[in-house]
Each structure stands twice: as C-alpha cells, then as structure tokens.
Short mmCIF file of C-alpha atoms in Angstrom, two decimals:
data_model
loop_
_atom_site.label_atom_id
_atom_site.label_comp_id
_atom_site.label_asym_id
_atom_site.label_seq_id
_atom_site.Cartn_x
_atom_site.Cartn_y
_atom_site.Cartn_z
CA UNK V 113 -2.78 133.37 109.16
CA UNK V 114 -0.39 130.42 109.00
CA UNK V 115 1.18 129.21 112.39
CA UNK V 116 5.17 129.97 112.45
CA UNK V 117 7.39 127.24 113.34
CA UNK V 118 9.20 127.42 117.01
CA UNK V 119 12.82 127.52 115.19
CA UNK V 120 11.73 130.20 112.75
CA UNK V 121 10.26 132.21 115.48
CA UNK V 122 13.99 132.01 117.22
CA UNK V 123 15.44 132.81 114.36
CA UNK V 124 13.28 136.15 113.70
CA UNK V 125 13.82 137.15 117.34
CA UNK V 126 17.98 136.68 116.94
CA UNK V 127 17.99 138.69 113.79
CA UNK V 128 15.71 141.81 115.43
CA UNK V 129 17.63 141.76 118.48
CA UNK V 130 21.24 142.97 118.17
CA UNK V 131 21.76 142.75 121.36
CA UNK V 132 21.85 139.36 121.35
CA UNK V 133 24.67 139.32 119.30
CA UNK V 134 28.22 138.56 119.62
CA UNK V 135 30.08 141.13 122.24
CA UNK V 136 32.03 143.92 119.63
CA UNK V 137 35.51 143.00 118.62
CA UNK V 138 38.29 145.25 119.64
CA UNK V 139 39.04 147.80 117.18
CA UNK V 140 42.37 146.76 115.49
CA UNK V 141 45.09 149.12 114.92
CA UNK V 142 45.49 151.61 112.40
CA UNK V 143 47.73 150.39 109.58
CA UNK V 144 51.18 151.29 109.11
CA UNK V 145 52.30 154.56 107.59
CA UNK V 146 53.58 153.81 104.30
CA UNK V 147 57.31 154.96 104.44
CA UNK V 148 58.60 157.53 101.91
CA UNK V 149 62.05 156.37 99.59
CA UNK V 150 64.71 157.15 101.99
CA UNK V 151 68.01 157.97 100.59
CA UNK V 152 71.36 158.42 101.38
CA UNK V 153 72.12 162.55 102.24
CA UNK V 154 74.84 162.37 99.50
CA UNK V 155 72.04 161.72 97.00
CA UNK V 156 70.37 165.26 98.29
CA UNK V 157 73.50 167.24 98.94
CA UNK V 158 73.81 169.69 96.08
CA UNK V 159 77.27 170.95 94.52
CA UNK V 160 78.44 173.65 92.70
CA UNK V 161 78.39 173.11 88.94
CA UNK V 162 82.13 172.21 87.83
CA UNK V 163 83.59 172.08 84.11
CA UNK V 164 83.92 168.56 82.47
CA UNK V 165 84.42 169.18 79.35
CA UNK V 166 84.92 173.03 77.75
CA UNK V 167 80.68 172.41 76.46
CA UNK V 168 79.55 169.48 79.65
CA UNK V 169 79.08 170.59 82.89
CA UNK V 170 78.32 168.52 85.92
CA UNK V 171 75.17 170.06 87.36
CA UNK V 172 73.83 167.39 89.98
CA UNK V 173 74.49 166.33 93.84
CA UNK V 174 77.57 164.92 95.80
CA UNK V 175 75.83 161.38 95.08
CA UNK V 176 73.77 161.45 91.79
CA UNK V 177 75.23 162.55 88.41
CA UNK V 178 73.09 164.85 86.01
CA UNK V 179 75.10 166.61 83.27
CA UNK V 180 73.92 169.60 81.15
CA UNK V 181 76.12 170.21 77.58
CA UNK V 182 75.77 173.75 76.14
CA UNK V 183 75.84 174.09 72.19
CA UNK V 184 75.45 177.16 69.91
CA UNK V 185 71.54 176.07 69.80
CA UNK V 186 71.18 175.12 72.79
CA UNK V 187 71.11 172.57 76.02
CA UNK V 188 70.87 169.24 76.15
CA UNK V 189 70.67 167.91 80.09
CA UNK V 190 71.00 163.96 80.99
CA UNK V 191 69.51 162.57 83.98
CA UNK V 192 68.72 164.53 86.92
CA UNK V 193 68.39 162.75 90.34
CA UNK V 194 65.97 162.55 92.62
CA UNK V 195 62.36 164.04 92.22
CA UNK V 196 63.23 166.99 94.95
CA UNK V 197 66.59 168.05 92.83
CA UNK V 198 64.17 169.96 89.18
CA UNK V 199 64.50 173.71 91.32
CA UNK V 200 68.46 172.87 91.80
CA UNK V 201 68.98 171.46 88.00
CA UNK V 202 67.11 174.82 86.95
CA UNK V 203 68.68 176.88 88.92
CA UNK V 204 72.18 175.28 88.09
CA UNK V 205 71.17 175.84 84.34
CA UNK V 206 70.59 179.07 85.42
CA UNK V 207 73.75 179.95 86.79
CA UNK V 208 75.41 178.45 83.15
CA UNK V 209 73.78 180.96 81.68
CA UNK V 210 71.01 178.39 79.96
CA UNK V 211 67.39 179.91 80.07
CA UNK V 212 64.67 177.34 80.64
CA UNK V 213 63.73 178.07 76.93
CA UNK V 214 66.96 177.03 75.97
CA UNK V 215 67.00 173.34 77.29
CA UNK V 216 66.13 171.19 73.66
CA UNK V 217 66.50 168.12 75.01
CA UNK V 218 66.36 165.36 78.06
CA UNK V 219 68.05 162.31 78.13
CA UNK V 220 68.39 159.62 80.64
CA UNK V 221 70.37 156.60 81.99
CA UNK V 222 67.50 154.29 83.28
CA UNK V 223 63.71 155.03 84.82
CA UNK V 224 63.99 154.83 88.26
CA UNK V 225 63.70 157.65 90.60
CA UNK V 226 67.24 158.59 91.84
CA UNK V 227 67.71 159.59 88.32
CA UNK V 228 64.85 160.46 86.31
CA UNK V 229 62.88 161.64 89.73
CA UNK V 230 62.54 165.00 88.33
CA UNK V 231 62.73 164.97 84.43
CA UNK V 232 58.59 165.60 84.53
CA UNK V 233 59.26 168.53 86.47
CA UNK V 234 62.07 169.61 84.69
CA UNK V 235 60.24 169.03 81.14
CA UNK V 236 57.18 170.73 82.25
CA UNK V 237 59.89 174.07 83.07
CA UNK V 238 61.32 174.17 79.74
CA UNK V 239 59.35 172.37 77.12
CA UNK V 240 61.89 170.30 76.22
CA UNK V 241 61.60 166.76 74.82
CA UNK V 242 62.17 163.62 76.29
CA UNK V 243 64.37 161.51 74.73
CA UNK V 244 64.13 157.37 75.42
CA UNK V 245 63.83 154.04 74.06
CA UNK V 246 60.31 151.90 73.92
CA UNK V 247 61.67 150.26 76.81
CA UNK V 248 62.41 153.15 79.27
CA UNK V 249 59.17 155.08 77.59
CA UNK V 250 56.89 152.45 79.66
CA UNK V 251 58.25 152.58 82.80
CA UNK V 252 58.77 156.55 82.59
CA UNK V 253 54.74 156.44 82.03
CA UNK V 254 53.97 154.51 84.91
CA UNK V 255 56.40 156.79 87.36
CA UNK V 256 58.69 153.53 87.97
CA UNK V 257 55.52 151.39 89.43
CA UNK V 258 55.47 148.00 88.83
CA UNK V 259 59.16 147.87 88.51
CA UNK V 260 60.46 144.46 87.55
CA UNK V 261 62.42 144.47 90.73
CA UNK V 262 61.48 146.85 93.56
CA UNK V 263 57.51 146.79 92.60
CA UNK V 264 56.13 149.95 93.68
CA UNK V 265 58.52 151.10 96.48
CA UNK V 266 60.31 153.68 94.41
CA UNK V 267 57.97 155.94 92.30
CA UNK V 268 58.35 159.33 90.62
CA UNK V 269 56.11 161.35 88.97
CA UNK V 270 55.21 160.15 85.65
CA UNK V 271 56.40 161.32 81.86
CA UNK V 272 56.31 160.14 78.58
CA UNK V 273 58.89 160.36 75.80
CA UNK V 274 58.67 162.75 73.05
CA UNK V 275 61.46 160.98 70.64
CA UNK V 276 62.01 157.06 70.88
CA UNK V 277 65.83 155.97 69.54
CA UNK V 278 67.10 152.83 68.97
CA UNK V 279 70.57 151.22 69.87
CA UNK V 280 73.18 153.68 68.11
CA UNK V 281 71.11 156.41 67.20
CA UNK V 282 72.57 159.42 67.02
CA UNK V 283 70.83 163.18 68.36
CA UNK V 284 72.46 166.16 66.99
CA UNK V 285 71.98 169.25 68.36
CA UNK V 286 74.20 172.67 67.61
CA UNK V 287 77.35 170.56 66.16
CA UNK V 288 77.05 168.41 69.25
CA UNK V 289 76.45 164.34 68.36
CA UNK V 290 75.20 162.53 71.10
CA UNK V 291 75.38 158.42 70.07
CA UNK V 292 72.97 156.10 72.57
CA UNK V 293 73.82 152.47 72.91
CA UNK V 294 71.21 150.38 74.40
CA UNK V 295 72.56 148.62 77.72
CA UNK V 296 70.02 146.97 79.55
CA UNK V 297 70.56 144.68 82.97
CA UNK V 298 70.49 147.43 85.05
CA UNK V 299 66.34 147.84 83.79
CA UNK V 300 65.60 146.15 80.09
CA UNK V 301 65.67 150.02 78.91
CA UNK V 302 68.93 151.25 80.58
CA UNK V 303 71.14 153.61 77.94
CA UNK V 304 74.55 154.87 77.90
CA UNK V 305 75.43 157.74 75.89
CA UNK V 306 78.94 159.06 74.28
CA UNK V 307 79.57 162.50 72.51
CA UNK V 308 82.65 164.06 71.61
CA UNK V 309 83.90 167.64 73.66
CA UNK V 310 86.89 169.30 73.71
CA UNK V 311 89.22 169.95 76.77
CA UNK V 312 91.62 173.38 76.70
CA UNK V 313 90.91 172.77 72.42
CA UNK V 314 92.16 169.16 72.48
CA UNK V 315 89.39 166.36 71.50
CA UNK V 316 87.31 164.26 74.41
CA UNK V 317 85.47 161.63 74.28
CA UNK V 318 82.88 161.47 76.91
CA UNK V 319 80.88 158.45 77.94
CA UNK V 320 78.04 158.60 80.34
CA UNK V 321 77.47 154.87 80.84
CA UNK V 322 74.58 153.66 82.86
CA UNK V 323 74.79 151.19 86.11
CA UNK V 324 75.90 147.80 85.41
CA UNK V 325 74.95 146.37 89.57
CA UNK V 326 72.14 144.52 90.07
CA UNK V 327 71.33 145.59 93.61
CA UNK V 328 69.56 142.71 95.45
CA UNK V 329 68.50 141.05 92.12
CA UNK V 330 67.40 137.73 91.53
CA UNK V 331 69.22 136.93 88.46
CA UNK V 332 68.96 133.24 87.78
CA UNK V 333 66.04 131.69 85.93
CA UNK V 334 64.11 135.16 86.76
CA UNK V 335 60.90 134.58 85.29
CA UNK V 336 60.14 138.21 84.49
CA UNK V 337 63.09 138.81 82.94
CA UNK V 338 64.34 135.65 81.50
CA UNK V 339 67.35 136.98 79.78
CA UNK V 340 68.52 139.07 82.39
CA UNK V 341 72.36 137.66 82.60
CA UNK V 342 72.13 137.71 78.73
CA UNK V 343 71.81 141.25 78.63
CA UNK V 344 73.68 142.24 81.38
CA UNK V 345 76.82 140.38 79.65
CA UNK V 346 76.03 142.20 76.22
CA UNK V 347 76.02 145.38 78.23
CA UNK V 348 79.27 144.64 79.70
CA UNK V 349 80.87 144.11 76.00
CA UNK V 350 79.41 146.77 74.49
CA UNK V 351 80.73 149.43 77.43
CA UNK V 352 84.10 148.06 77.09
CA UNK V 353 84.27 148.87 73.43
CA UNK V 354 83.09 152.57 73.92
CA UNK V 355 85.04 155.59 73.16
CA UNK V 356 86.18 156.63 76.33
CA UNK V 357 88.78 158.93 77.45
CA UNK V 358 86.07 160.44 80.08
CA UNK V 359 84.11 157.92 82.13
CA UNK V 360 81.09 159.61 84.20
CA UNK V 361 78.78 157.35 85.62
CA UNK V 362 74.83 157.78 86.99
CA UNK V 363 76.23 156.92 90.73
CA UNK V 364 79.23 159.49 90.67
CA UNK V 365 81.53 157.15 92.85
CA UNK V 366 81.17 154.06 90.81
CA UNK V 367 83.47 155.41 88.39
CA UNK V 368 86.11 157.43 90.54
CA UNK V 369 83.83 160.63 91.26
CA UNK V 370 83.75 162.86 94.28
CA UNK V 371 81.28 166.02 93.02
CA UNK V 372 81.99 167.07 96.75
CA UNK V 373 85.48 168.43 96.14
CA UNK V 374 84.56 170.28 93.22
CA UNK V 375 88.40 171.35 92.94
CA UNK V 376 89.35 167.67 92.04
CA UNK V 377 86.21 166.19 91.66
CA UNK V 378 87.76 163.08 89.49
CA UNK V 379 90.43 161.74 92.25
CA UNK V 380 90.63 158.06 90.51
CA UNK V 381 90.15 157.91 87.05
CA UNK V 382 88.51 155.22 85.55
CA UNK V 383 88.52 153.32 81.93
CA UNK V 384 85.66 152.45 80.52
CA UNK V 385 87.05 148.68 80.11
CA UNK V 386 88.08 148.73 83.58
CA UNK V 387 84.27 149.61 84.82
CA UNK V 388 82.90 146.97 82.12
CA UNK V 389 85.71 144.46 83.91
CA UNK V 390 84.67 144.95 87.31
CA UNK V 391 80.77 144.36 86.64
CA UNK V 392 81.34 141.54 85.21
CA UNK V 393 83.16 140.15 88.33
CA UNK V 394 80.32 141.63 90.56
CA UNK V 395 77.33 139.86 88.29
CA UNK V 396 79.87 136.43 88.41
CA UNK V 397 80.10 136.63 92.74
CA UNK V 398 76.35 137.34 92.62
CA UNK V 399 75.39 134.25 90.31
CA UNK V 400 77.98 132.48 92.79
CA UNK V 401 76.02 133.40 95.44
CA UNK V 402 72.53 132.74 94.34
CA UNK V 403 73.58 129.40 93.58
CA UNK V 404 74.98 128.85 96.75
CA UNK V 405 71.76 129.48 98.43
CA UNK V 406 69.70 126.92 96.59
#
C-alpha cells in the first residue's frame, strides 16, 4: 500500500474533523418584511354613487374615480380603483339597478393598481370584456410588474384584454358611443375616453381623460422610454382638443372633484384645455428641475 504524504495526511484529518473548523458565524437577521402598497385613506374611503350625467354615474371612492354608464343593453364601467374596491363597484352596480350579467364592458385609464386593481375581479363577477390597447394589454397581463417606472412595487392581480382598440376607435353599446384616444406619458398605454350623455334632456359631452403627472419620473434621455416627453406633449394637444363640457379625471381632485360631498361633488369646474395647460407647465418645472440636478 503506497505511503501517504505528511501534507495529505493533514489535509484528510482537517476535512474528517469538523471540529476543527472555523467557530459558527452568527446567524444573521431575518430579512425585511416586504411592505404592502400603502395608500392614502381617501383612495379606500367609499361614497355613495351620485348622478353625472342622466346615463354616467360616479361609482368609486372619495380619492379614485370609476364610472359606470347605463344603456338600454346594458353597462359599461371604466376603471375601478384599487384591488380591495371589486365588492364596492358590484355592490354600487347593484344599488343602480345593474345585475352583474348586465355589465358588457370594462374600460380603463392606465394599468396600474389604484385604477385597474380590481378589473380581474370585477371581470371574473360579470363576464364582461376587457377593453384596452396592445400597450395597456401587456402590462394588465403581468399585474403592473415590471413597470417602466415603479418596477414591481405596485402589483395587482393580473388580466388580459378581450378587445384591443386603436387611437379613435369607437365602442358602441345600447346607442351609447364611447370614442378612445390614445394618450400615453402617464404609461405608453394610458387612454382617455369621451361619449356623449344628456343632462335634464340637454346634450353632454363627457371626457374621462387619463393622468397627465409624471410622479417622480425620470423624463430626460430615459432609456426605457426614449420618447417619453414626446408623448407626453402629444397627449397634452390631443386633451386640449377634446369635446369637453364635463371633465372627470382618474384622480378625482385633479380636475376639481370632491366625491366626498356627494351634494356638490364638482366644487371647481375644470376645462379640458385648462387641465391640458396646467400639465404642460408641471412636465416644463419637472424637465427644469432634472436639468438642474445634473
């Protein structure tokens, strides 16, 4: 049997012997919870359903906007709020006198979760079909992960689209023509919507037009979103030029809203041209801004 070499021989007796080894390390501590998406209470406090126009209701909380329009063959229902609000949209629906059955259609401002949060939910409830554009249809999928701005932190649970449009496509439902025009900034798929109502039998235009901030955005030279100023600018144009006598907004109070007071929910009035006018300044301070830092 071959003689073993003096180092070898160490070597076997450090590798068998464990106590020999280094002293344990210290266990390290647990890692952090991951925090849930925090919101304001506003977002969560829910309303009564008030009258917009004599067929559009205002069905959502004292902070998010979702709006449900009742035609002769039914429902249509646009946005919705957070993922906790589908059992407050239903029963709001409810209290209209609109039967789960009778909800035809979703649409939506832009996939993130204080405003498509429960549209799966919702969907699943009534069968009705999503409406959204290609590029609202991924991000819906993926339940707002991988957002080009706020990465995973704000996720809902997923859906997909059961109708893509395109920018000006019209939906009719029960007499009822609901236009969408493509605004993106806000997220490359964000939509506005008009339709025409009536108020005590005279016409109304309505325009539900989608965020135009760009909360804690990096907006210059973003390299996953190269054109980001581009379209936010387009957007702006394009919402000033809407028909507009009634200006609702996904954020209730960026256009004059206070769902809380449900008597005069619509204090401060706002044009569409004047909303359009006062992004525009916001984006300009922003760029201002960013500049300044570098």
């Amino acid at each position: 049997m071959p003689r073993v070499s003096a180092v070898a021989s160490l070597l076997l007796i450090a590798i068998a012997s464990p106590a020999a080894a280094a002293p344990p390390r210290k266990a390290e501590p647990a890692l952090p919870q991951l925090k849930a998406y925090e919101t304001k209470e506003e977002w969560r406090q829910p309303v009564p359903p008030f009258r917009i126009g004599d067929h559009t209701w205002y069905v959502g909380t004292a902070g998010l906007s979702a709006l449900l329009v009742k035609t002769d063959a039914g429902a249509v229902l646009i946005d919705g709020g957070m993922p906790q609000a589908a059992d407050m949209i239903l029963a709001r629906m409810r209290e209209l006198g609109v039967a789960p059955s009778d909800l035809k259609y979703i649409l939506h401002s832009h996939a993130h979760a204080d405003h498509s949060g429960p549209l799966a939910a919702i969907q699943r409830a009534t069968g009705a079909r999503v409406v959204s554009n290609a590029e609202s249809d991924a991000l819906l999928a993926r339940g707002g992960s991988a957002d080009l701005h706020f990465g995973d932190e704000i996720q809902f649970p997923p859906l997909r689209a059961d109708r893509l449009v395109l920018d000006d496509e019209v939906l009719e439902l029960g007499g009822m023509r609901f236009t969408v025009h493509f605004t993106p900034g806000h997220t490359p798929g964000s939509m506005s919507w008009t339709w025409d109502d009536t108020r005590n039998r005279k016409p109304l235009r309505i325009a539900y037009v989608d965020s135009l901030s760009a909360p804690g955005y990096h907006l210059a030279s973003n390299p996953r979103y190269p054109h980001i100023v581009d379209d936010y600018r387009r957007s702006v144009d394009a919402v000033r030029a809407l028909p507009c006598d009634v200006l609702i907004t996904p954020h209730p109070d960026a256009s004059g809203w206070t769902p809380a007071n449900t008597s005069a929910p619509h204090p401060q009035p706002m044009t569409c041209a004047d909303y359009a006018t006062r992004a525009a300044a916001r984006l300009d301070e922003q760029l201002k801004a960013e500049e300044a830092k570098h």
